[in-house]
XYZ file of C-alpha atoms in Angstrom:
561
model
C -30.882 88.515 -62.136
C -29.551 90.968 -59.525
C -26.372 92.659 -60.540
C -24.325 95.401 -58.902
C -24.710 98.819 -60.417
C -22.090 99.615 -63.008
C -20.645 102.991 -63.809
C -20.060 104.063 -67.385
C -16.361 104.777 -67.880
C -15.564 104.603 -71.589
C -12.705 106.011 -73.619
C -13.971 107.132 -77.011
C -12.469 106.216 -80.340
C -12.580 109.362 -82.518
C -15.172 110.868 -80.135
C -17.430 107.876 -80.565
C -20.320 108.954 -78.373
C -22.642 106.264 -79.703
C -20.943 103.557 -77.671
C -22.776 104.083 -74.391
C -22.738 100.617 -72.886
C -22.853 100.564 -69.106
C -19.760 98.761 -67.929
C -18.229 98.095 -64.590
C -15.666 100.657 -63.524
C -12.222 99.208 -64.081
C -9.850 101.052 -61.821
C -10.659 104.312 -63.583
C -9.411 102.945 -66.906
C -12.720 101.878 -68.371
C -12.920 100.190 -71.755
C -9.757 100.258 -73.817
C -10.267 101.691 -77.295
C -11.115 98.972 -79.765
C -10.208 100.917 -82.934
C -12.072 98.596 -85.298
C -11.878 99.404 -88.977
C -14.982 100.419 -90.872
C -14.246 97.703 -93.393
C -11.002 95.822 -93.492
C -11.490 95.197 -97.192
C -11.065 98.945 -97.874
C -7.352 98.504 -97.251
C -5.216 96.487 -99.599
C -2.668 94.032 -98.221
C 0.246 96.458 -98.361
C -1.714 99.168 -96.512
C -2.781 96.847 -93.714
C 0.600 95.240 -93.338
C 2.337 98.608 -93.395
C 0.197 99.679 -90.446
C 1.097 96.515 -88.597
C 4.816 96.714 -89.387
C 5.088 100.353 -88.293
C 3.914 99.556 -84.791
C 6.477 98.897 -82.053
C 7.830 95.392 -81.489
C 5.758 93.873 -84.300
C 7.269 92.579 -87.502
C 4.885 91.281 -90.124
C 5.288 90.862 -93.845
C 3.158 89.073 -96.343
C 4.184 85.527 -97.162
C 3.393 83.913 -100.488
C 1.428 80.700 -100.225
C 4.261 78.293 -100.888
C 7.269 80.319 -99.806
C 9.889 78.382 -97.837
C 11.004 80.447 -94.856
C 12.246 79.596 -91.409
C 9.641 79.743 -88.660
C 11.594 82.446 -86.854
C 10.954 84.685 -89.855
C 7.259 83.850 -89.846
C 6.744 84.256 -86.113
C 5.450 87.544 -84.745
C 5.595 86.916 -81.046
C 8.859 85.289 -80.100
C 9.213 86.040 -76.405
C 6.781 88.977 -76.426
C 4.224 89.733 -73.760
C 0.913 91.151 -74.975
C 1.480 94.932 -75.125
C -0.939 97.660 -74.146
C -0.553 99.846 -77.234
C -3.131 99.918 -80.023
C -3.290 100.915 -83.668
C -3.597 104.586 -84.634
C -7.071 106.040 -84.107
C -7.314 107.117 -87.729
C -10.332 105.044 -88.737
C -13.965 105.134 -87.712
C -14.972 102.045 -85.750
C -17.286 99.558 -87.385
C -20.788 99.943 -85.889
C -20.845 96.217 -85.103
C -18.105 96.648 -82.514
C -20.135 98.810 -80.126
C -23.131 96.483 -80.474
C -20.929 93.477 -79.802
C -19.500 95.018 -76.627
C -22.983 95.904 -75.420
C -24.125 92.313 -75.916
C -20.992 90.870 -74.300
C -21.337 93.003 -71.164
C -25.028 92.134 -70.960
C -24.145 88.429 -70.904
C -22.012 88.716 -67.749
C -23.080 86.697 -64.709
C -22.287 87.751 -61.150
C -21.614 85.633 -58.075
C -21.715 87.506 -54.772
C -21.176 90.798 -56.522
C -18.262 89.694 -58.706
C -18.439 88.821 -62.443
C -17.521 85.161 -62.907
C -18.424 84.410 -66.528
C -20.792 84.920 -69.433
C -23.910 82.918 -70.208
C -23.998 80.839 -73.377
C -26.793 82.814 -75.069
C -29.001 85.778 -74.302
C -31.870 84.663 -76.536
C -35.155 85.816 -75.017
C -37.059 84.766 -78.143
C -36.294 81.092 -77.584
C -38.889 79.150 -75.633
C -36.458 76.359 -74.745
C -33.769 77.603 -72.405
C -32.126 74.207 -71.864
C -28.606 74.943 -70.610
C -28.009 78.131 -72.615
C -28.490 80.195 -69.436
C -25.359 78.578 -67.991
C -21.759 79.386 -68.734
C -19.491 76.772 -70.261
C -15.750 76.509 -69.810
C -15.098 76.180 -73.559
C -17.628 78.904 -74.431
C -16.079 81.395 -72.045
C -12.615 81.231 -73.668
C -13.299 83.782 -76.465
C -15.129 86.006 -73.956
C -12.138 85.794 -71.623
C -9.720 86.670 -74.421
C -11.853 89.681 -75.348
C -11.830 90.920 -71.743
C -8.083 90.359 -71.447
C -7.400 92.241 -74.677
C -9.624 95.046 -73.407
C -7.641 95.345 -70.164
C -10.302 93.778 -67.914
C -8.714 90.671 -66.366
C -10.774 90.493 -63.156
C -13.650 88.500 -64.651
C -11.149 86.012 -66.097
C -9.383 85.610 -62.764
C -12.711 85.113 -60.971
C -13.764 82.516 -63.527
C -10.512 80.552 -63.219
C -10.713 80.447 -59.424
C -14.417 79.626 -59.277
C -14.023 76.788 -61.792
C -11.123 75.491 -59.722
C -13.321 75.378 -56.620
C -15.960 73.442 -58.535
C -13.293 70.964 -59.665
C -12.838 70.044 -55.998
C -16.485 69.016 -55.610
C -17.412 65.346 -55.494
C -18.354 64.208 -58.986
C -20.701 61.231 -59.284
C -22.813 60.001 -62.182
C -25.082 57.016 -61.472
C -23.027 55.992 -58.426
C -19.764 56.214 -60.376
C -17.122 58.696 -59.250
C -15.296 60.731 -61.880
C -11.586 61.486 -61.654
C -10.545 64.240 -59.255
C -9.141 66.323 -62.123
C -12.361 66.457 -64.157
C -13.541 69.997 -64.876
C -17.231 70.889 -65.280
C -18.749 71.313 -68.702
C -20.774 74.244 -67.369
C -22.176 75.786 -64.231
C -25.009 78.074 -63.284
C -25.403 80.765 -60.614
C -28.693 80.647 -58.693
C -29.745 83.854 -56.925
C -32.083 83.618 -53.947
C -33.718 87.063 -53.667
C -35.351 86.234 -50.331
C -32.259 84.962 -48.516
C -30.039 87.164 -50.677
C -27.633 84.328 -51.320
C -25.923 82.943 -54.403
C -25.228 79.287 -55.080
C -23.686 77.354 -57.946
C -24.891 74.224 -59.720
C -22.284 72.504 -61.889
C -22.674 69.943 -64.670
C -19.889 67.401 -65.135
C -21.816 65.489 -67.765
C -24.602 64.084 -65.621
C -27.124 66.466 -67.211
C -25.600 66.584 -70.680
C -27.313 65.080 -73.712
C -25.732 61.640 -73.963
C -24.226 61.916 -70.452
C -20.665 62.489 -71.680
C -18.126 64.268 -69.489
C -16.128 67.005 -71.256
C -12.467 66.215 -71.801
C -11.697 69.601 -73.330
C -12.807 71.685 -70.305
C -9.642 70.917 -68.344
C -7.453 71.673 -71.347
C -9.175 74.992 -72.021
C -8.822 75.922 -68.337
C -5.038 75.426 -68.443
C -4.754 77.275 -71.765
C -6.815 80.186 -70.394
C -4.680 80.337 -67.230
C -1.603 80.779 -69.420
C -3.392 83.422 -71.530
C -4.219 85.345 -68.341
C -0.603 85.115 -67.206
C 0.776 86.223 -70.585
C -1.686 89.097 -70.889
C -1.373 90.531 -67.381
C 2.181 89.545 -66.491
C 0.720 88.337 -63.185
C 2.374 85.006 -62.368
C 1.031 84.906 -58.818
C -2.301 83.355 -59.849
C -0.719 80.377 -61.611
C 1.715 79.970 -58.716
C -1.047 79.641 -56.123
C -1.077 76.180 -54.494
C -4.676 75.565 -55.599
C -3.864 76.368 -59.249
C -0.763 74.185 -59.168
C -2.827 71.353 -57.710
C -5.601 71.908 -60.266
C -3.157 71.561 -63.149
C -1.605 68.436 -61.669
C -5.034 66.816 -61.195
C -5.980 67.478 -64.816
C -2.642 66.153 -66.056
C -2.846 63.056 -63.874
C -5.969 61.999 -65.776
C -4.232 62.381 -69.135
C -0.686 61.231 -68.484
C -1.434 57.992 -66.672
C 0.196 54.921 -68.133
C -1.965 52.155 -69.525
C -2.277 49.677 -72.357
C -2.359 52.196 -75.182
C 0.513 52.043 -77.654
C -0.127 55.574 -78.935
C 0.840 58.880 -77.245
C -2.522 60.348 -78.279
C -5.453 60.499 -75.843
C -8.315 58.032 -76.211
C -11.689 59.779 -75.874
C -15.373 59.131 -76.359
C -17.796 60.771 -78.793
C -19.284 63.994 -77.455
C -16.440 65.001 -75.104
C -15.458 68.212 -76.936
C -17.042 71.093 -78.859
C -18.714 68.409 -80.970
C -20.724 67.237 -77.971
C -23.029 64.818 -79.763
C -22.408 61.545 -81.542
C -20.506 62.364 -84.734
C -18.084 59.472 -85.144
C -15.173 61.303 -83.505
C -14.572 58.654 -80.832
C -11.014 57.446 -80.531
C -8.242 59.971 -81.153
C -9.998 63.036 -82.556
C -7.793 65.857 -83.849
C -9.546 68.473 -81.690
C -8.755 66.701 -78.417
C -5.188 65.848 -79.468
C -4.394 69.442 -80.465
C -5.902 70.840 -77.253
C -4.072 68.188 -75.222
C -0.798 69.168 -76.859
C -1.422 72.869 -76.215
C -2.463 72.282 -72.594
C 0.707 70.263 -71.951
C 2.833 73.116 -73.258
C 0.884 75.662 -71.216
C 1.181 73.614 -68.028
C 4.899 73.129 -68.542
C 5.394 76.904 -68.632
C 3.492 77.383 -65.344
C 4.235 74.360 -63.141
C 6.695 74.928 -60.352
C 9.779 72.777 -60.422
C 9.246 71.436 -56.932
C 9.082 67.744 -56.041
C 5.555 67.242 -57.414
C 5.928 69.592 -60.340
C 9.193 68.102 -61.580
C 7.627 64.649 -61.898
C 4.934 66.068 -64.160
C 7.437 68.151 -66.106
C 9.330 64.998 -67.050
C 6.135 63.259 -68.143
C 5.028 66.292 -70.131
C 8.321 66.530 -71.986
C 8.253 62.878 -72.993
C 4.629 63.026 -74.097
C 5.120 66.208 -76.129
C 8.061 64.680 -77.951
C 6.137 61.489 -78.729
C 2.961 63.339 -79.731
C 4.709 65.721 -82.093
C 6.236 62.801 -84.000
C 3.028 60.724 -83.986
C 0.688 63.512 -85.105
C 2.996 65.006 -87.718
C 3.709 61.575 -89.164
C 0.391 59.713 -89.064
C -2.337 62.384 -88.940
C -0.882 64.567 -91.687
C -2.414 64.367 -95.168
C -1.364 66.132 -98.346
C -1.351 65.190 -101.997
C 1.757 63.011 -101.749
C 0.602 61.272 -98.576
C -2.837 60.645 -100.086
C -1.188 59.048 -103.084
C 0.932 56.883 -100.773
C -2.143 55.699 -98.827
C -3.911 54.990 -102.126
C -1.068 52.579 -102.952
C -0.777 51.038 -99.479
C -0.281 47.332 -99.033
C -2.265 45.733 -96.227
C -1.718 42.969 -93.670
C 1.863 44.063 -93.079
C 3.491 42.583 -90.003
C 6.504 43.641 -87.855
C 8.077 47.000 -87.104
C 9.080 47.450 -90.763
C 5.436 47.898 -91.861
C 4.716 51.046 -93.878
C 0.945 50.859 -93.425
C 1.253 50.747 -89.642
C -2.460 51.096 -88.900
C -3.572 48.678 -91.622
C -5.709 51.303 -93.386
C -7.506 49.717 -96.332
C -7.062 51.911 -99.461
C -10.626 51.140 -100.544
C -11.825 52.958 -97.412
C -10.649 56.311 -98.790
C -13.833 58.281 -99.581
C -14.222 59.592 -103.124
C -14.553 63.239 -102.064
C -10.978 63.367 -100.732
C -9.417 62.985 -104.197
C -11.203 66.104 -105.479
C -10.833 68.019 -102.220
C -7.048 67.694 -101.887
C -5.200 70.440 -103.813
C -1.684 69.953 -105.179
C -0.382 72.502 -102.680
C -1.872 72.233 -99.225
C -2.645 69.721 -96.526
C -4.294 69.184 -93.148
C -4.495 66.949 -90.104
C -7.186 64.322 -90.611
C -9.929 63.889 -88.052
C -8.890 60.575 -86.521
C -6.418 57.714 -86.868
C -6.769 54.342 -85.177
C -6.424 50.666 -86.169
C -7.880 50.109 -89.663
C -9.538 53.514 -89.527
C -8.669 56.927 -90.883
C -11.276 59.669 -90.663
C -10.411 61.897 -93.613
C -12.796 64.705 -92.605
C -11.449 68.231 -92.125
C -12.036 69.651 -88.618
C -11.394 73.366 -88.288
C -10.797 73.723 -84.549
C -8.206 70.937 -84.438
C -6.275 72.279 -87.422
C -6.277 75.876 -86.161
C -5.142 74.783 -82.692
C -2.448 72.643 -84.346
C -1.076 75.836 -85.915
C -1.326 77.929 -82.742
C 0.227 75.240 -80.536
C 2.991 74.486 -83.076
C 1.839 70.888 -83.172
C 2.013 71.573 -86.901
C 5.473 72.319 -88.274
C 5.922 75.722 -89.962
C 5.625 74.006 -93.341
C 2.486 72.141 -92.281
C 0.987 75.352 -90.888
C 1.478 77.087 -94.218
C 0.021 74.091 -96.051
C -3.128 74.220 -93.862
C -3.616 77.861 -94.814
C -2.968 76.955 -98.455
C -5.778 74.412 -98.234
C -8.175 76.957 -96.723
C -7.437 79.378 -99.560
C -7.741 76.669 -102.222
C -11.007 75.325 -100.772
C -12.488 78.603 -99.605
C -15.975 77.937 -100.969
C -16.177 74.585 -99.182
C -14.612 75.540 -95.823
C -15.695 79.193 -95.468
C -18.404 79.910 -98.022
C -20.710 82.744 -96.976
C -20.081 82.536 -93.213
C -16.858 81.519 -91.439
C -16.196 78.699 -90.580
C -17.186 75.080 -91.273
C -16.810 73.063 -88.087
C -16.075 70.022 -90.245
C -16.157 69.037 -93.894
C -17.885 67.289 -95.540
C -21.241 66.519 -93.920
C -22.404 62.984 -93.247
C -25.422 62.075 -95.360
C -27.971 59.313 -95.996
C -27.059 55.871 -94.671
C -23.725 57.052 -93.275
C -25.508 59.768 -91.291
C -27.951 57.231 -89.859
C -25.195 54.839 -88.787
C -22.631 57.323 -87.485
C -24.921 59.844 -85.738
C -27.667 57.445 -84.706
C -30.185 59.373 -86.845
C -29.518 62.540 -84.830
C -32.209 65.028 -85.988
C -30.110 68.038 -84.952
C -26.992 66.903 -86.817
C -28.638 66.529 -90.203
C -26.413 67.243 -93.203
C -24.841 70.706 -93.313
C -26.328 71.618 -89.941
C -25.021 72.108 -86.407
C -21.966 69.862 -85.873
C -22.496 68.020 -89.153
C -20.953 70.541 -91.532
C -22.546 73.624 -89.998
C -20.784 77.021 -90.024
C -19.842 78.464 -86.623
C -19.004 82.201 -86.347
C -17.070 81.587 -83.103
C -14.364 79.844 -85.122
C -13.552 83.204 -86.724
C -11.145 84.065 -83.903
C -9.213 80.814 -84.365
C -8.950 81.335 -88.117
C -7.776 84.907 -87.525
C -5.133 83.849 -85.001
C -3.848 81.124 -87.327
C -3.788 83.563 -90.249
C -1.770 86.106 -88.310
C 0.662 83.529 -86.954
C 1.403 82.249 -90.459
C 1.878 85.799 -91.752
C -1.236 85.774 -93.936
C -3.712 88.270 -92.431
C -5.447 88.690 -95.783
C -7.226 85.382 -95.098
C -8.591 86.668 -91.779
C -9.550 90.006 -93.314
C -11.594 88.286 -95.987
C -13.370 86.115 -93.403
C -14.114 89.066 -91.095
C -15.713 90.953 -93.990
C -18.071 88.028 -94.540
C -19.025 87.954 -90.859
C -19.620 91.701 -90.720
C -22.036 91.486 -93.631
C -24.485 89.339 -91.671
C -23.747 88.603 -88.011
C -25.326 91.691 -86.452
C -28.237 91.757 -88.888
C -28.973 88.095 -88.138
C -28.815 88.598 -84.365
C -25.479 86.854 -83.643
C -26.646 83.263 -84.295
C -24.956 80.248 -82.763
C -24.417 78.580 -86.143
C -25.458 78.632 -89.815
C -26.750 75.829 -92.016
C -26.283 74.864 -95.640
C -23.361 73.916 -97.845
C -22.130 77.503 -97.969
C -23.422 78.616 -94.553
C -26.169 80.746 -96.080
C -29.035 80.016 -93.666
C -29.349 80.739 -89.949
C -29.255 77.388 -88.145
C -32.634 75.760 -87.751
C -32.216 75.523 -83.954
C -29.560 78.226 -83.532
C -29.916 80.520 -80.528
C -29.659 84.260 -81.122
C -27.202 86.478 -79.246
C -24.886 83.533 -78.793
C -22.136 84.920 -76.585
C -19.205 83.156 -78.148
C -20.281 84.274 -81.622
C -20.141 87.833 -80.299
C -16.849 87.380 -78.444
C -15.237 85.496 -81.325
C -15.862 88.469 -83.601
C -14.428 90.948 -81.091
C -11.316 88.835 -80.533
C -10.755 88.533 -84.289
C -11.042 92.318 -84.705
C -8.681 93.093 -81.842
C -6.133 90.564 -83.070
C -6.124 92.166 -86.497
C -5.621 95.586 -84.941
C -2.884 94.388 -82.595
C -1.351 91.111 -83.842
C 0.758 90.698 -80.702
C -2.452 89.746 -78.864
C -2.039 86.362 -80.550
C 0.953 85.825 -78.262
C -1.309 84.986 -75.335
C -2.730 81.980 -77.200
C 0.194 81.000 -79.425
C 3.139 78.655 -78.818
C 6.465 78.474 -80.585
C 8.053 75.325 -81.958
C 10.905 73.858 -79.957
C 14.001 72.998 -81.923
C 14.504 69.589 -80.331
C 10.979 68.505 -81.279
C 11.442 69.053 -84.990
C 10.907 65.672 -86.683
C 13.243 64.133 -89.210
C 10.738 63.842 -92.060
C 11.046 64.113 -95.809
C 9.181 67.042 -97.279
C 6.089 66.112 -99.185
C 4.994 67.586 -102.498
C 2.976 70.369 -100.868
C 6.097 71.782 -99.198
C 8.141 72.045 -102.393
């Protein structure tokens, strides 16, 4: 792959000469110091938090697991832009950090001399390339955040604009035209060394396993556009006519009126990070949380002109309805579980308590042992006569970051993670879902998928990329000790194991049986987690605050007392 020559311009951390990665010159600034700690576990909670509190514009204090505080006290980033300062250079950087940056820069892909993204994996040992030499919209998000936090926004801007151009292409699968707002799952740059030209091939689902178009790509694009705006302070990109149109096209697919009686978004299996059949069809928590966050992001960037105002009104109504629906019907804690256990069925009229006619006998046995007295989470799916009680990490972390979860619910989610650490984190952060489907249930739900066998890949596998989401949620809830503990686990193995895509086993002990090495988002997820811990205000580019008028009138459950 031909790439322009890059000049080494690095700023050392404590005269760190070992970090000699060749990087593209960035206006003379080079790479911003990362300042990663040798081992976060060497500091106790008070030491770490004291460092964070002493830094300008950041207020952070440890919160006990079940403390009742207002969200304004818990929040770190109310109205703050991501600052440029960093923690004191008084610690030696962890050796993994330099290796991670080297790998991340090596994964960059160029289009006509400009970096436009990072490939999914740089695994030369794998004989099957498949689509791992492409760059995915969802995969690029942690890479983009790492570049933004490092003061290198150009690659993110190029990616956003190039993806927007691809959105405008005609999208047909077997003679059927997709909606104008659909974003690609991935795209690939083809270099012609003879003609010296570059071209792009995009995949909207027509090449994907199962032929499912990604719903989450459009949401991630909007969320990343807001992160770019928050990080750089540059509003001109979001205000461009093409970006305004791109947001409206995505929203038009999601906010159209139909026959559905729920404010949630109906989606097929395989349209998100879990891109294979895993029984998440319907109203999966991951899509709903991303949808909610994308709506908030779009609302902050849409112009209030004739076209924008129409969407703003729709967004406001949908956000209000979604916050009530999700917080009421998707939330599960000890008290709610006990209520469902005692549900009556076949209730008719608007006075029904069991509104979705969930049969109590459908509650799986594992839930009763899994649910702690203090703690809770958003279940995987809710639809007529069906409640998927599985825990999904991405959806719950995004629920915290987007403030889809109330402050009390956010704390309860973190309580659950602490109480069920061995099940949800184990030896490698973080379980994509829990528990795994097994035996007959696995055969029926996954269609005997040989890749999604129990405790592997999407079926209960452990994904290092989720470390950045856990870290962001931990910081937002004022409990960085959770993130610190998870980062220590990752640092014990990730580099030594070659940055795998995922881990297998009940505790995440084994490198995934088909996991690619040098998986870019595993690398970027680690870097983002480290930089967030060093500068918690970075979380502001991906975090939303709760709006007062959207607070539901709900009785507190047992886990909030």
